[in-house]
PDB file of C-alpha atoms in Angstrom:
ATOM      1  CA  ALA X  30     175.582  77.333 174.534  1.00 51.00           C
ATOM      2  CA  GLN X  31     176.533  74.390 176.691  1.00 55.00           C
ATOM      3  CA  THR X  32     180.265  74.463 177.326  1.00 88.00           C
ATOM      4  CA  VAL X  33     182.825  73.036 179.709  1.00 95.00           C
ATOM      5  CA  THR X  34     185.646  75.258 180.954  1.00 96.00           C
ATOM      6  CA  GLN X  35     188.856  74.104 182.554  1.00 97.00           C
ATOM      7  CA  SER X  36     190.682  77.268 183.559  1.00 95.00           C
ATOM      8  CA  GLN X  37     193.998  75.617 184.481  1.00 96.00           C
ATOM      9  CA  PRO X  38     195.938  74.505 181.387  1.00 95.00           C
ATOM     10  CA  GLU X  39     198.696  73.089 183.611  1.00 97.00           C
ATOM     11  CA  MET X  40     199.022  72.101 187.248  1.00 98.00           C
ATOM     12  CA  SER X  41     201.874  70.693 189.260  1.00 98.00           C
ATOM     13  CA  VAL X  42     201.867  68.749 192.518  1.00 98.00           C
ATOM     14  CA  GLN X  43     204.495  67.198 194.738  1.00 98.00           C
ATOM     15  CA  GLU X  44     204.275  63.447 195.151  1.00 97.00           C
ATOM     16  CA  ALA X  45     202.079  62.495 198.152  1.00 97.00           C
ATOM     17  CA  GLU X  46     200.477  65.950 198.232  1.00 97.00           C
ATOM     18  CA  THR X  47     196.924  66.940 197.271  1.00 98.00           C
ATOM     19  CA  VAL X  48     195.878  68.827 194.155  1.00 98.00           C
ATOM     20  CA  THR X  49     192.540  70.171 192.962  1.00 98.00           C
ATOM     21  CA  LEU X  50     191.614  70.583 189.308  1.00 98.00           C
ATOM     22  CA  SER X  51     188.845  73.032 188.435  1.00 98.00           C
ATOM     23  CA  CYS X  52     185.945  72.669 186.033  1.00 98.00           C
ATOM     24  CA  THR X  53     182.901  74.812 185.359  1.00 97.00           C
ATOM     25  CA  TYR X  54     180.130  74.161 182.896  1.00 96.00           C
ATOM     26  CA  ASP X  55     177.219  75.991 181.412  1.00 94.00           C
ATOM     27  CA  THR X  56     173.808  74.367 181.186  1.00 90.00           C
ATOM     28  CA  SER X  57     170.118  75.053 181.482  1.00 89.00           C
ATOM     29  CA  GLU X  58     169.352  71.403 182.264  1.00 88.00           C
ATOM     30  CA  SER X  59     168.491  70.189 185.740  1.00 87.00           C
ATOM     31  CA  ASP X  60     169.518  66.588 185.278  1.00 89.00           C
ATOM     32  CA  TYR X  61     172.799  65.587 183.711  1.00 92.00           C
ATOM     33  CA  TYR X  62     176.028  63.680 184.287  1.00 93.00           C
ATOM     34  CA  LEU X  63     179.544  64.924 184.917  1.00 95.00           C
ATOM     35  CA  PHE X  64     182.772  63.015 184.461  1.00 96.00           C
ATOM     36  CA  TRP X  65     186.500  63.299 184.905  1.00 97.00           C
ATOM     37  CA  TYR X  66     188.656  61.406 182.442  1.00 97.00           C
ATOM     38  CA  LYS X  67     192.412  60.847 182.585  1.00 96.00           C
ATOM     39  CA  GLN X  68     194.492  60.642 179.411  1.00 94.00           C
ATOM     40  CA  PRO X  69     198.042  59.384 180.031  1.00 90.00           C
ATOM     41  CA  PRO X  70     200.736  59.829 177.404  1.00 84.00           C
ATOM     42  CA  SER X  71     199.596  56.578 175.723  1.00 70.00           C
ATOM     43  CA  ARG X  72     196.476  58.612 174.797  1.00 71.00           C
ATOM     44  CA  GLN X  73     193.736  56.209 175.894  1.00 88.00           C
ATOM     45  CA  MET X  74     191.100  58.025 177.929  1.00 92.00           C
ATOM     46  CA  ILE X  75     190.285  56.384 181.247  1.00 93.00           C
ATOM     47  CA  LEU X  76     187.244  57.184 183.367  1.00 94.00           C
ATOM     48  CA  VAL X  77     188.266  58.503 186.787  1.00 96.00           C
ATOM     49  CA  ILE X  78     184.980  59.415 188.402  1.00 96.00           C
ATOM     50  CA  ARG X  79     181.366  60.273 187.570  1.00 94.00           C
ATOM     51  CA  GLN X  80     178.666  62.348 189.246  1.00 94.00           C
ATOM     52  CA  GLU X  81     174.911  62.372 188.697  1.00 92.00           C
ATOM     53  CA  ALA X  82     173.554  65.902 189.011  1.00 91.00           C
ATOM     54  CA  TYR X  83     170.485  64.908 191.012  1.00 89.00           C
ATOM     55  CA  LYS X  84     172.684  63.404 193.725  1.00 88.00           C
ATOM     56  CA  GLN X  85     173.945  65.961 196.196  1.00 84.00           C
ATOM     57  CA  GLN X  86     176.540  63.635 197.675  1.00 92.00           C
ATOM     58  CA  ASN X  87     179.977  64.114 196.160  1.00 95.00           C
ATOM     59  CA  ALA X  88     181.372  61.067 194.369  1.00 94.00           C
ATOM     60  CA  THR X  89     184.531  59.408 195.682  1.00 94.00           C
ATOM     61  CA  GLU X  90     186.777  56.764 194.148  1.00 93.00           C
ATOM     62  CA  ASN X  91     189.726  55.874 196.363  1.00 95.00           C
ATOM     63  CA  ARG X  92     192.142  58.859 196.211  1.00 97.00           C
ATOM     64  CA  PHE X  93     189.892  60.771 193.817  1.00 97.00           C
ATOM     65  CA  SER X  94     186.945  62.850 194.956  1.00 97.00           C
ATOM     66  CA  VAL X  95     184.865  65.661 193.541  1.00 97.00           C
ATOM     67  CA  ASN X  96     183.381  68.858 194.876  1.00 97.00           C
ATOM     68  CA  PHE X  97     180.102  69.252 193.000  1.00 96.00           C
ATOM     69  CA  GLN X  98     178.457  72.644 193.420  1.00 96.00           C
ATOM     70  CA  LYS X  99     175.308  72.503 191.280  1.00 94.00           C
ATOM     71  CA  ALA X 100     174.186  76.081 191.784  1.00 94.00           C
ATOM     72  CA  ALA X 101     177.617  77.367 190.901  1.00 95.00           C
ATOM     73  CA  LYS X 102     177.930  74.842 188.028  1.00 95.00           C
ATOM     74  CA  SER X 103     181.288  73.786 189.351  1.00 97.00           C
ATOM     75  CA  PHE X 104     182.786  70.294 189.389  1.00 97.00           C
ATOM     76  CA  SER X 105     186.332  70.126 190.735  1.00 98.00           C
ATOM     77  CA  LEU X 106     188.487  67.017 191.102  1.00 98.00           C
ATOM     78  CA  LYS X 107     190.650  66.456 194.161  1.00 98.00           C
ATOM     79  CA  ILE X 108     193.511  63.989 193.983  1.00 98.00           C
ATOM     80  CA  SER X 109     194.892  63.024 197.373  1.00 98.00           C
ATOM     81  CA  ASP X 110     198.267  61.409 198.047  1.00 97.00           C
ATOM     82  CA  SER X 111     199.371  62.120 194.477  1.00 98.00           C
ATOM     83  CA  GLN X 112     201.421  59.448 192.765  1.00 97.00           C
ATOM     84  CA  LEU X 113     203.783  59.595 189.798  1.00 96.00           C
ATOM     85  CA  GLY X 114     201.262  57.562 187.820  1.00 94.00           C
ATOM     86  CA  ASP X 115     198.687  60.319 188.199  1.00 96.00           C
ATOM     87  CA  ALA X 116     200.614  62.469 185.724  1.00 96.00           C
ATOM     88  CA  ALA X 117     198.370  62.904 182.687  1.00 96.00           C
ATOM     89  CA  MET X 118     195.914  65.189 180.955  1.00 96.00           C
ATOM     90  CA  TYR X 119     192.657  65.406 182.857  1.00 98.00           C
ATOM     91  CA  PHE X 120     189.435  66.215 181.062  1.00 97.00           C
ATOM     92  CA  CYS X 121     186.173  67.288 182.602  1.00 97.00           C
ATOM     93  CA  ALA X 122     183.100  66.188 180.641  1.00 96.00           C
ATOM     94  CA  TYR X 123     179.402  66.944 180.764  1.00 94.00           C
ATOM     95  CA  SER X 124     176.498  64.946 179.365  1.00 91.00           C
ATOM     96  CA  PRO X 125     173.085  66.636 179.203  1.00 84.00           C
ATOM     97  CA  ASN X 126     171.202  63.794 177.634  1.00 75.00           C
ATOM     98  CA  ASN X 127     172.610  60.514 178.870  1.00 73.00           C
ATOM     99  CA  ASN X 128     174.359  60.164 175.560  1.00 75.00           C
ATOM    100  CA  ASP X 129     177.019  62.348 173.990  1.00 82.00           C
ATOM    101  CA  MET X 130     179.605  64.076 176.148  1.00 89.00           C
ATOM    102  CA  ARG X 131     181.148  67.527 175.849  1.00 92.00           C
ATOM    103  CA  PHE X 132     184.704  67.885 177.031  1.00 95.00           C
ATOM    104  CA  GLY X 133     186.764  70.739 178.372  1.00 96.00           C
ATOM    105  CA  ALA X 134     190.175  71.603 176.942  1.00 94.00           C
ATOM    106  CA  GLY X 135     191.978  69.675 179.657  1.00 96.00           C
ATOM    107  CA  THR X 136     194.492  70.258 182.441  1.00 97.00           C
ATOM    108  CA  ARG X 137     197.966  68.796 182.211  1.00 97.00           C
ATOM    109  CA  LEU X 138     198.999  67.482 185.622  1.00 97.00           C
ATOM    110  CA  THR X 139     202.675  67.045 186.459  1.00 97.00           C
ATOM    111  CA  VAL X 140     203.684  65.095 189.558  1.00 97.00           C
ATOM    112  CA  LYS X 141     207.098  65.953 190.981  1.00 97.00           C
ATOM    113  CA  PRO X 142     209.010  63.263 192.872  1.00 95.00           C
TER     114      PRO X 142
ATOM    115  CA  ASP R  77     187.333  41.066 175.184  1.00 53.00           C
ATOM    116  CA  THR R  78     190.300  43.421 175.354  1.00 72.00           C
ATOM    117  CA  GLY R  79     188.441  46.704 175.081  1.00 91.00           C
ATOM    118  CA  VAL R  80     187.898  49.104 172.211  1.00 95.00           C
ATOM    119  CA  SER R  81     190.338  48.528 169.376  1.00 96.00           C
ATOM    120  CA  GLN R  82     191.244  51.103 166.730  1.00 97.00           C
ATOM    121  CA  ASN R  83     193.277  50.618 163.578  1.00 96.00           C
ATOM    122  CA  PRO R  84     195.566  51.912 162.359  1.00 96.00           C
ATOM    123  CA  ARG R  85     197.266  53.658 165.267  1.00 95.00           C
ATOM    124  CA  HIS R  86     198.910  56.164 162.956  1.00 96.00           C
ATOM    125  CA  LYS R  87     198.166  57.255 159.408  1.00 97.00           C
ATOM    126  CA  ILE R  88     200.114  59.710 157.276  1.00 98.00           C
ATOM    127  CA  THR R  89     198.469  60.702 154.032  1.00 98.00           C
ATOM    128  CA  LYS R  90     198.876  63.267 151.314  1.00 97.00           C
ATOM    129  CA  ARG R  91     196.353  66.034 150.991  1.00 97.00           C
ATOM    130  CA  GLY R  92     193.521  64.997 148.720  1.00 97.00           C
ATOM    131  CA  GLN R  93     193.762  61.283 149.446  1.00 98.00           C
ATOM    132  CA  ASN R  94     191.011  59.244 151.066  1.00 98.00           C
ATOM    133  CA  VAL R  95     191.559  57.481 154.381  1.00 98.00           C
ATOM    134  CA  THR R  96     189.512  54.959 156.352  1.00 98.00           C
ATOM    135  CA  PHE R  97     189.760  54.108 160.031  1.00 97.00           C
ATOM    136  CA  ARG R  98     188.304  51.124 161.806  1.00 98.00           C
ATOM    137  CA  CYS R  99     186.925  50.734 165.321  1.00 98.00           C
ATOM    138  CA  ASP R 100     186.018  47.471 167.036  1.00 97.00           C
ATOM    139  CA  PRO R 101     183.958  48.202 170.151  1.00 96.00           C
ATOM    140  CA  ILE R 102     183.473  46.023 173.205  1.00 93.00           C
ATOM    141  CA  SER R 103     181.256  43.246 171.880  1.00 90.00           C
ATOM    142  CA  GLU R 104     178.281  43.769 174.183  1.00 89.00           C
ATOM    143  CA  HIS R 105     178.222  47.556 173.683  1.00 91.00           C
ATOM    144  CA  ASN R 106     175.443  48.654 171.353  1.00 91.00           C
ATOM    145  CA  ARG R 107     176.428  52.327 171.179  1.00 93.00           C
ATOM    146  CA  LEU R 108     179.524  53.504 169.347  1.00 95.00           C
ATOM    147  CA  TYR R 109     180.884  57.054 169.176  1.00 95.00           C
ATOM    148  CA  TRP R 110     183.455  58.883 167.106  1.00 97.00           C
ATOM    149  CA  TYR R 111     185.295  61.912 168.459  1.00 96.00           C
ATOM    150  CA  ARG R 112     188.041  64.100 167.068  1.00 96.00           C
ATOM    151  CA  GLN R 113     190.779  65.526 169.255  1.00 94.00           C
ATOM    152  CA  THR R 114     193.195  68.197 168.059  1.00 93.00           C
ATOM    153  CA  LEU R 115     196.400  69.051 169.895  1.00 88.00           C
ATOM    154  CA  GLY R 116     195.775  70.822 173.175  1.00 84.00           C
ATOM    155  CA  GLN R 117     192.019  70.370 173.034  1.00 89.00           C
ATOM    156  CA  GLY R 118     189.453  68.017 174.438  1.00 92.00           C
ATOM    157  CA  PRO R 119     187.630  65.515 172.251  1.00 94.00           C
ATOM    158  CA  GLU R 120     184.849  66.876 170.043  1.00 94.00           C
ATOM    159  CA  PHE R 121     181.809  64.772 169.216  1.00 93.00           C
ATOM    160  CA  LEU R 122     181.435  63.700 165.581  1.00 95.00           C
ATOM    161  CA  THR R 123     178.752  61.018 165.406  1.00 95.00           C
ATOM    162  CA  TYR R 124     177.268  58.021 167.150  1.00 93.00           C
ATOM    163  CA  PHE R 125     175.530  54.747 166.352  1.00 95.00           C
ATOM    164  CA  GLN R 126     173.065  52.638 168.217  1.00 93.00           C
ATOM    165  CA  ASN R 127     173.503  49.192 166.752  1.00 93.00           C
ATOM    166  CA  GLU R 128     173.721  49.808 162.988  1.00 93.00           C
ATOM    167  CA  ALA R 129     171.730  53.051 162.991  1.00 94.00           C
ATOM    168  CA  GLN R 130     173.566  56.362 162.853  1.00 93.00           C
ATOM    169  CA  LEU R 131     171.474  58.499 165.190  1.00 91.00           C
ATOM    170  CA  GLU R 132     173.311  61.800 165.392  1.00 89.00           C
ATOM    171  CA  LYS R 133     175.913  63.704 163.421  1.00 91.00           C
ATOM    172  CA  SER R 134     177.744  66.824 164.525  1.00 90.00           C
ATOM    173  CA  ARG R 135     178.041  69.859 162.285  1.00 86.00           C
ATOM    174  CA  LEU R 136     181.772  69.132 162.457  1.00 82.00           C
ATOM    175  CA  LEU R 137     181.108  66.121 160.244  1.00 85.00           C
ATOM    176  CA  SER R 138     181.340  67.681 156.799  1.00 89.00           C
ATOM    177  CA  ASP R 139     180.208  65.999 153.588  1.00 92.00           C
ATOM    178  CA  ARG R 140     183.714  64.595 153.186  1.00 95.00           C
ATOM    179  CA  PHE R 141     183.235  62.454 156.283  1.00 96.00           C
ATOM    180  CA  SER R 142     181.174  59.297 156.360  1.00 95.00           C
ATOM    181  CA  ALA R 143     180.769  56.680 159.032  1.00 96.00           C
ATOM    182  CA  GLU R 144     179.200  53.252 158.925  1.00 96.00           C
ATOM    183  CA  ARG R 145     178.502  50.466 161.332  1.00 96.00           C
ATOM    184  CA  PRO R 146     177.320  47.488 159.306  1.00 92.00           C
ATOM    185  CA  LYS R 147     175.589  44.773 161.321  1.00 87.00           C
ATOM    186  CA  GLY R 148     176.035  46.822 164.463  1.00 86.00           C
ATOM    187  CA  SER R 149     179.517  45.527 165.168  1.00 91.00           C
ATOM    188  CA  PHE R 150     182.686  47.346 164.008  1.00 96.00           C
ATOM    189  CA  SER R 151     182.551  50.841 162.562  1.00 98.00           C
ATOM    190  CA  THR R 152     184.503  52.662 159.894  1.00 98.00           C
ATOM    191  CA  LEU R 153     185.132  56.375 159.520  1.00 97.00           C
ATOM    192  CA  GLU R 154     186.133  57.541 156.056  1.00 97.00           C
ATOM    193  CA  ILE R 155     187.499  60.940 155.152  1.00 97.00           C
ATOM    194  CA  GLN R 156     187.494  61.807 151.475  1.00 97.00           C
ATOM    195  CA  ARG R 157     189.779  64.384 149.861  1.00 97.00           C
ATOM    196  CA  THR R 158     191.697  64.952 153.083  1.00 97.00           C
ATOM    197  CA  GLU R 159     192.771  68.469 154.049  1.00 96.00           C
ATOM    198  CA  GLN R 160     195.521  69.586 156.413  1.00 95.00           C
ATOM    199  CA  GLY R 161     192.855  70.674 158.870  1.00 94.00           C
ATOM    200  CA  ASP R 162     191.773  67.051 159.197  1.00 96.00           C
ATOM    201  CA  SER R 163     195.015  66.254 161.027  1.00 97.00           C
ATOM    202  CA  ALA R 164     193.934  65.103 164.473  1.00 96.00           C
ATOM    203  CA  MET R 165     193.484  62.118 166.742  1.00 95.00           C
ATOM    204  CA  TYR R 166     190.267  60.248 165.936  1.00 97.00           C
ATOM    205  CA  LEU R 167     188.862  58.504 168.978  1.00 96.00           C
ATOM    206  CA  CYS R 168     186.291  55.761 169.085  1.00 97.00           C
ATOM    207  CA  ALA R 169     184.301  54.918 172.201  1.00 95.00           C
ATOM    208  CA  SER R 170     181.542  52.493 173.090  1.00 94.00           C
ATOM    209  CA  ARG R 171     178.993  51.829 175.816  1.00 91.00           C
ATOM    210  CA  THR R 172     175.764  50.032 176.518  1.00 87.00           C
ATOM    211  CA  SER R 173     172.513  51.964 176.440  1.00 82.00           C
ATOM    212  CA  GLY R 174     169.915  51.633 179.168  1.00 74.00           C
ATOM    213  CA  THR R 175     169.423  53.051 182.610  1.00 68.00           C
ATOM    214  CA  GLY R 176     172.224  55.092 184.031  1.00 73.00           C
ATOM    215  CA  PHE R 177     175.191  56.522 182.224  1.00 80.00           C
ATOM    216  CA  TYR R 178     178.557  55.286 183.319  1.00 83.00           C
ATOM    217  CA  GLY R 179     180.625  56.945 180.636  1.00 86.00           C
ATOM    218  CA  TYR R 180     182.339  55.474 177.638  1.00 90.00           C
ATOM    219  CA  THR R 181     185.190  53.059 177.108  1.00 92.00           C
ATOM    220  CA  PHE R 182     187.611  54.708 174.717  1.00 95.00           C
ATOM    221  CA  GLY R 183     190.018  53.208 172.246  1.00 95.00           C
ATOM    222  CA  SER R 184     193.610  54.391 171.896  1.00 93.00           C
ATOM    223  CA  GLY R 185     192.758  56.436 168.825  1.00 95.00           C
ATOM    224  CA  THR R 186     194.052  56.824 165.283  1.00 96.00           C
ATOM    225  CA  ARG R 187     196.403  59.739 164.740  1.00 96.00           C
ATOM    226  CA  LEU R 188     195.981  61.209 161.270  1.00 97.00           C
ATOM    227  CA  THR R 189     198.611  63.459 159.750  1.00 97.00           C
ATOM    228  CA  VAL R 190     197.804  65.091 156.422  1.00 97.00           C
ATOM    229  CA  VAL R 191     200.875  66.389 154.600  1.00 96.00           C
TER     230      VAL R 191
END
């Protein structure tokens, strides 16, 4: 079975600090895509960052970066200099076929002022 | 183009009634997806279209569910004889096909409550 596991239902971070959200996935594929999506209370999912499995270099988007460990099937998201607007549900997603995506159960991130 | 639009935003219906949701994707996106999200869970894939063709359906999509995308533009998702277990957020997403996969653009969803 191909599944995505987010082991942290909730995380909390102080404003301006750094937080890391964990994600592991199960796959027998060698080429695939990984994503982190943010879902604020308004409920619209927003793409945060993507990673192509054949690229060893970790993706970075401004304050957001990933630690992609292919052998360990791990794909964690690091948020630096956390801001109040980062508070949301964060979903890790995996796509084995360049088409449909499978999502984890999510991590609720709280940012404390 | 203001993104993916879903209507209605909220729907309350009595058990056994039929409901229909609409999704208007980004105009240049040829692929359209439907997902279901229950409270505390991530979205689960239901079905997707490339242009007007429905190419894949999840086992989650029972016979009571039907989706269409006439003319490859907007899509509708109909649930017949609704059950309380159908209560969820129904998300629509779209993208272009082709080289590379840059994720979907999601709509804000339709929240269905079956009473």
